[in-house]
Amino acid sequence: MDASTVTVAVWNIQADGGRNGERRDAALDILAALDPDVVLQQEAQYSRERGERLLHAAEDRLKLRGFLSAPNPDIDADIATAVYLRSELFHVAERRPRAKPWWLHPCHVQARLGNCPLPLNLVSFHLCFFDAAQRLTEAGWLTTLVEPGIATMAAGDTNSYPRRPEPLVLPNWDTVTDRPHMVQRTYLDCAGRRHSDTRPDGALIDADYVDLARHAADHLELPGALAATAGFAKPHQGGPQRIDRSYTAGGIESALEHVEVIDNDDIRSVTDHALLLYRYHRSRLERALTPTQAQLDAG
């Protein structure tokens, strides 16, 4: 652990590394080498089973405290999301189980960084893969964590696309051969025309969330932050796209120092999503979580 930084990893670990941990040890080896202070995981599919055995194994390996989203018994698969925190840095203020209006429940933990007066909302989410309207509703819920006196880091698999044009060209849906996927990743306008679903990103940006990869590309001279995060082996679905994204609110982006999209053979042996790594300057993050009264009043 580098005391001058706070490191956050965001990763969709496909099927939680396997029910019996077939790929789990490799995933934990990759994460442990990065020494993160926060991990926001998606597809923690089996971490609730057998007395949360996989969750506790990850806690032991990463030296972090783990939390899972609220159980979701009313859908076909209770695919949890997870938040892991370094207890030496973060004091949990409140764990907030979230259910409606989500298809897969987000894991929402409110914690304080050291003695900072402003709590930080940490949200690991996985937006609905099959319904654009549901994704927009879920993004709408995330906007409730943007207002004066609230700081938020929300990250995960959006199953949708950035609204602002990027180096990655969005899929040409006329040529996508996986037609159910085409329907799932698009929406119809009032004239019956289909469009790539960028609406969740638009809702979050319009609500004053900051897309950290875009911020890094625009302000930190890190164009690689806009690299694809999934779809590498799926040309039939439109190919690689940046669907895993991280958003912050409350001025947290001011502390961001580095963004890295880690995609290599080791990563691909574990999952079909890249690992996102964010490094924050700790003292600047502490300042962001210690707003003045004038800043609160101005908000």
Coordinates of C-alpha atoms in Angstrom, one line a residue:
M1 CA 0.0 0.0 0.0
D2 CA 1.3 3.4 -1.0
A3 CA 0.2 5.9 1.7
S4 CA 0.2 8.8 -0.7
T5 CA -2.4 7.2 -3.1
V6 CA -5.8 5.5 -3.0
T7 CA -6.1 2.8 -5.6
V8 CA -9.4 1.6 -6.9
A9 CA -9.9 -1.5 -9.1
V10 CA -13.1 -2.1 -11.1
W11 CA -13.6 -5.5 -12.6
N12 CA -16.3 -7.7 -14.0
I13 CA -14.9 -11.2 -13.2
Q14 CA -16.9 -13.5 -15.5
A15 CA -19.1 -15.8 -13.4
D16 CA -17.1 -14.9 -10.3
G17 CA -14.2 -17.0 -11.5
G18 CA -16.3 -20.2 -11.5
R19 CA -18.4 -21.8 -8.8
N20 CA -15.5 -23.9 -7.6
G21 CA -12.9 -21.2 -8.1
E22 CA -11.6 -22.5 -11.4
R23 CA -10.3 -19.0 -12.4
R24 CA -10.7 -17.3 -9.0
D25 CA -7.2 -17.8 -7.7
A26 CA -5.8 -16.3 -10.9
A27 CA -8.1 -13.3 -10.6
L28 CA -7.1 -12.7 -6.9
D29 CA -3.4 -13.0 -7.9
I30 CA -3.9 -10.3 -10.5
L31 CA -5.7 -8.0 -8.0
A32 CA -3.3 -8.7 -5.2
A33 CA -0.4 -7.6 -7.3
L34 CA -2.1 -4.3 -7.9
D35 CA -2.5 -3.8 -4.1
P36 CA -5.9 -2.0 -4.4
D37 CA -7.5 -0.1 -1.5
V38 CA -11.0 -0.5 -3.1
V39 CA -12.3 -3.2 -5.4
L40 CA -15.7 -2.8 -7.1
Q41 CA -16.6 -6.2 -8.6
Q42 CA -19.4 -7.3 -10.9
E43 CA -20.6 -10.8 -11.4
A44 CA -19.9 -11.9 -7.9
Q45 CA -22.2 -14.8 -8.8
Y46 CA -21.2 -17.4 -6.3
S47 CA -19.8 -15.3 -3.5
R48 CA -23.0 -15.7 -1.5
E49 CA -22.9 -19.5 -1.5
R50 CA -21.6 -21.8 1.2
G51 CA -21.5 -19.2 3.9
E52 CA -19.9 -16.5 1.5
R53 CA -16.8 -18.7 1.1
L54 CA -15.6 -17.0 -2.0
L55 CA -16.1 -13.5 -0.4
H56 CA -14.1 -14.4 2.6
A57 CA -11.4 -16.0 0.5
A58 CA -11.1 -12.7 -1.4
E59 CA -11.0 -10.8 1.9
D60 CA -8.1 -12.9 3.2
R61 CA -6.1 -12.8 -0.1
L62 CA -6.6 -9.0 -0.7
K63 CA -6.5 -7.9 3.0
L64 CA -9.7 -6.0 2.4
R65 CA -13.2 -6.1 3.9
G66 CA -15.9 -7.3 1.6
F67 CA -19.6 -6.5 1.1
L68 CA -22.2 -8.0 -1.2
S69 CA -25.4 -6.5 -2.7
A70 CA -28.7 -7.5 -1.2
P71 CA -30.0 -10.9 -2.2
N72 CA -32.3 -11.0 -5.2
P73 CA -34.3 -14.1 -5.1
D74 CA -37.0 -13.0 -7.6
I75 CA -34.9 -13.3 -10.8
D76 CA -33.5 -16.3 -12.6
A77 CA -29.9 -15.7 -11.3
D78 CA -28.9 -13.9 -8.1
I79 CA -25.8 -12.4 -9.6
A80 CA -24.4 -10.2 -6.8
T81 CA -22.1 -7.2 -7.1
A82 CA -19.4 -6.6 -4.5
V83 CA -17.4 -3.8 -2.8
Y84 CA -14.1 -4.5 -1.0
L85 CA -12.4 -1.8 1.2
R86 CA -9.1 -1.5 3.1
S87 CA -10.2 -1.2 6.7
E88 CA -7.1 0.8 7.6
L89 CA -8.2 3.6 5.3
F90 CA -12.0 3.5 5.3
H91 CA -14.5 3.4 8.1
V92 CA -17.8 2.0 7.0
A93 CA -20.5 4.6 7.9
E94 CA -23.4 2.6 6.5
R95 CA -24.2 -0.3 4.3
R96 CA -27.2 0.4 2.2
P97 CA -29.0 -2.6 0.6
R98 CA -30.5 -1.5 -2.7
A99 CA -33.3 -3.4 -4.6
K100 CA -35.9 -1.5 -6.6
P101 CA -35.6 -0.5 -9.4
W102 CA -32.7 -2.7 -10.3
W103 CA -32.6 -6.0 -12.2
L104 CA -29.2 -6.9 -10.5
H105 CA -28.9 -5.2 -7.2
P106 CA -25.9 -2.8 -6.8
C107 CA -23.6 -3.0 -3.8
H108 CA -23.7 0.4 -2.0
V109 CA -21.4 1.1 0.9
Q110 CA -21.0 4.5 2.5
A111 CA -17.6 5.0 4.1
R112 CA -15.3 7.7 5.5
L113 CA -11.7 8.1 4.3
G114 CA -9.8 8.6 7.5
N115 CA -11.1 11.5 9.4
C116 CA -12.8 13.2 6.4
P117 CA -16.2 14.6 7.4
L118 CA -17.9 13.9 4.1
P119 CA -18.8 10.2 3.6
L120 CA -18.0 8.6 0.2
N121 CA -20.7 6.5 -1.5
L122 CA -19.1 3.5 -3.2
V123 CA -21.4 1.7 -5.7
S124 CA -20.6 -1.3 -7.7
F125 CA -23.3 -1.7 -10.3
H126 CA -24.2 -4.0 -13.3
L127 CA -26.9 -2.4 -15.5
C128 CA -29.5 -4.7 -17.1
F129 CA -28.2 -6.5 -20.2
F130 CA -31.4 -7.0 -22.0
D131 CA -33.6 -3.9 -21.7
A132 CA -32.6 -0.4 -22.6
A133 CA -35.6 1.1 -20.7
Q134 CA -34.5 -0.7 -17.5
R135 CA -30.9 0.5 -17.9
L136 CA -32.2 4.1 -18.1
T137 CA -34.3 3.6 -15.0
E138 CA -31.2 2.2 -13.2
A139 CA -29.1 5.1 -14.3
G140 CA -31.8 7.4 -13.0
W141 CA -31.5 5.9 -9.6
L142 CA -27.7 6.6 -9.6
T143 CA -28.5 10.3 -10.1
T144 CA -30.0 10.4 -6.6
L145 CA -26.4 10.2 -5.3
V146 CA -25.5 13.6 -6.9
E147 CA -26.3 16.6 -4.8
P148 CA -24.4 19.1 -2.6
G149 CA -22.8 17.4 0.3
I150 CA -22.6 14.0 -1.4
A151 CA -19.5 12.4 -2.8
T152 CA -19.9 9.2 -5.0
M153 CA -17.8 6.7 -6.9
A154 CA -20.0 4.5 -9.0
A155 CA -18.6 2.0 -11.4
G156 CA -19.4 -1.2 -13.3
D157 CA -20.7 -2.8 -16.4
T158 CA -23.1 -0.4 -18.1
N159 CA -24.1 -2.8 -21.0
S160 CA -24.3 0.4 -23.1
Y161 CA -22.2 3.1 -24.7
P162 CA -20.7 6.6 -24.1
R163 CA -22.8 9.4 -25.6
R164 CA -19.9 11.5 -26.6
P165 CA -18.1 10.3 -29.8
E166 CA -14.8 8.5 -29.0
P167 CA -12.0 6.8 -30.9
L168 CA -14.0 3.5 -30.7
V169 CA -16.7 3.6 -33.4
L170 CA -20.1 2.3 -32.1
P171 CA -21.4 -0.9 -33.7
N172 CA -23.0 -0.8 -37.2
W173 CA -26.2 -2.6 -36.2
D174 CA -27.1 -3.4 -39.8
T175 CA -24.1 -5.8 -39.9
V176 CA -24.3 -7.3 -36.4
T177 CA -25.3 -10.9 -36.8
D178 CA -26.4 -11.4 -33.2
R179 CA -29.8 -9.9 -33.6
P180 CA -31.0 -10.4 -30.0
H181 CA -27.9 -8.6 -28.9
M182 CA -28.7 -5.8 -31.4
V183 CA -32.2 -5.4 -29.8
Q184 CA -30.7 -5.5 -26.3
R185 CA -28.1 -2.8 -26.9
T186 CA -30.3 -0.4 -28.8
Y187 CA -33.5 1.6 -28.3
L188 CA -36.3 2.7 -30.6
D189 CA -37.0 6.4 -31.2
C190 CA -40.6 7.7 -31.8
A191 CA -40.2 7.0 -35.5
G192 CA -39.3 3.4 -35.0
R193 CA -35.6 3.8 -35.8
R194 CA -33.0 2.0 -33.7
H195 CA -30.0 3.8 -32.0
S196 CA -27.1 2.6 -29.9
D197 CA -28.0 2.9 -26.3
T198 CA -26.1 5.8 -25.0
R199 CA -28.9 7.1 -22.8
P200 CA -27.6 5.8 -19.4
D201 CA -24.3 7.6 -19.9
G202 CA -26.2 10.7 -21.0
A203 CA -28.4 10.7 -17.9
L204 CA -25.3 10.4 -15.6
I205 CA -23.4 13.1 -17.4
D206 CA -26.4 15.4 -17.5
A207 CA -26.8 14.9 -13.7
D208 CA -23.1 16.1 -13.2
Y209 CA -21.4 12.8 -12.9
V210 CA -17.9 12.7 -14.3
D211 CA -16.8 9.8 -16.5
L212 CA -13.3 9.2 -15.2
A213 CA -11.9 7.8 -18.4
R214 CA -13.1 10.8 -20.4
H215 CA -11.7 13.1 -17.7
A216 CA -8.3 11.3 -17.9
A217 CA -8.2 11.6 -21.7
D218 CA -9.2 15.3 -21.7
H219 CA -7.3 16.6 -18.7
L220 CA -4.5 14.1 -17.8
E221 CA -3.2 13.3 -21.3
L222 CA -4.2 9.6 -21.0
P223 CA -6.0 8.7 -24.2
G224 CA -5.6 5.1 -23.4
A225 CA -8.2 5.5 -20.7
L226 CA -10.8 5.3 -23.5
A227 CA -9.8 1.8 -24.6
A228 CA -12.3 -0.9 -25.1
T229 CA -13.2 -3.0 -22.0
A230 CA -15.2 -5.9 -23.4
G231 CA -16.4 -7.5 -26.6
F232 CA -12.9 -8.5 -27.7
A233 CA -13.9 -12.0 -29.0
K234 CA -17.4 -11.0 -30.1
P235 CA -17.4 -9.6 -33.7
H236 CA -20.9 -10.9 -34.1
Q237 CA -22.0 -8.4 -31.4
G238 CA -20.2 -5.4 -32.9
G239 CA -16.7 -6.0 -31.5
P240 CA -14.8 -4.3 -28.7
Q241 CA -16.5 -1.4 -26.9
R242 CA -16.0 0.7 -23.7
I243 CA -19.0 -0.6 -21.7
D244 CA -17.3 -0.8 -18.3
R245 CA -17.1 2.7 -16.9
S246 CA -16.6 4.6 -13.7
Y247 CA -18.3 7.8 -12.6
T248 CA -17.7 10.2 -9.8
A249 CA -19.6 13.1 -8.2
G250 CA -18.8 15.7 -5.6
G251 CA -15.4 16.8 -7.0
I252 CA -13.7 13.5 -6.6
E253 CA -12.2 13.7 -10.1
S254 CA -9.9 16.5 -8.9
A255 CA -7.9 13.9 -7.0
L256 CA -7.5 11.5 -10.0
E257 CA -3.9 10.9 -11.1
H258 CA -3.9 7.9 -13.3
V259 CA -6.3 5.6 -15.2
E260 CA -5.3 2.3 -16.8
V261 CA -7.3 -0.2 -18.8
I262 CA -5.5 -3.5 -18.2
D263 CA -6.1 -6.1 -21.0
N264 CA -3.6 -8.8 -21.5
D265 CA -3.4 -12.6 -21.7
D266 CA -3.6 -13.1 -18.0
I267 CA -6.8 -11.0 -17.8
R268 CA -8.4 -12.8 -20.7
S269 CA -7.7 -16.2 -19.1
V270 CA -9.9 -15.1 -16.2
T271 CA -12.7 -13.0 -17.7
D272 CA -14.0 -11.4 -20.9
H273 CA -13.7 -7.8 -19.4
A274 CA -10.7 -5.6 -18.9
L275 CA -9.7 -4.5 -15.4
L276 CA -9.9 -0.8 -14.8
L277 CA -7.4 0.8 -12.4
Y278 CA -7.7 4.3 -10.9
R279 CA -5.1 6.0 -8.7
Y280 CA -6.1 9.0 -6.6
H281 CA -3.8 11.4 -4.9
R282 CA -4.7 10.8 -1.3
S283 CA -4.3 14.3 0.1
R284 CA -6.3 15.8 -2.8
L285 CA -9.0 13.2 -2.2
E286 CA -9.1 14.1 1.4
R287 CA -9.5 17.8 0.5
A288 CA -12.4 16.8 -1.8
L289 CA -14.0 15.0 1.1
T290 CA -13.5 18.0 3.4
P291 CA -15.6 20.7 1.7
T292 CA -15.9 24.2 3.1
Q293 CA -19.2 25.6 4.1
A294 CA -18.9 28.1 1.2
Q295 CA -18.5 25.2 -1.2
L296 CA -21.6 23.5 0.2
D297 CA -23.6 26.7 0.0
A298 CA -22.5 27.3 -3.6
G299 CA -23.7 23.8 -4.5

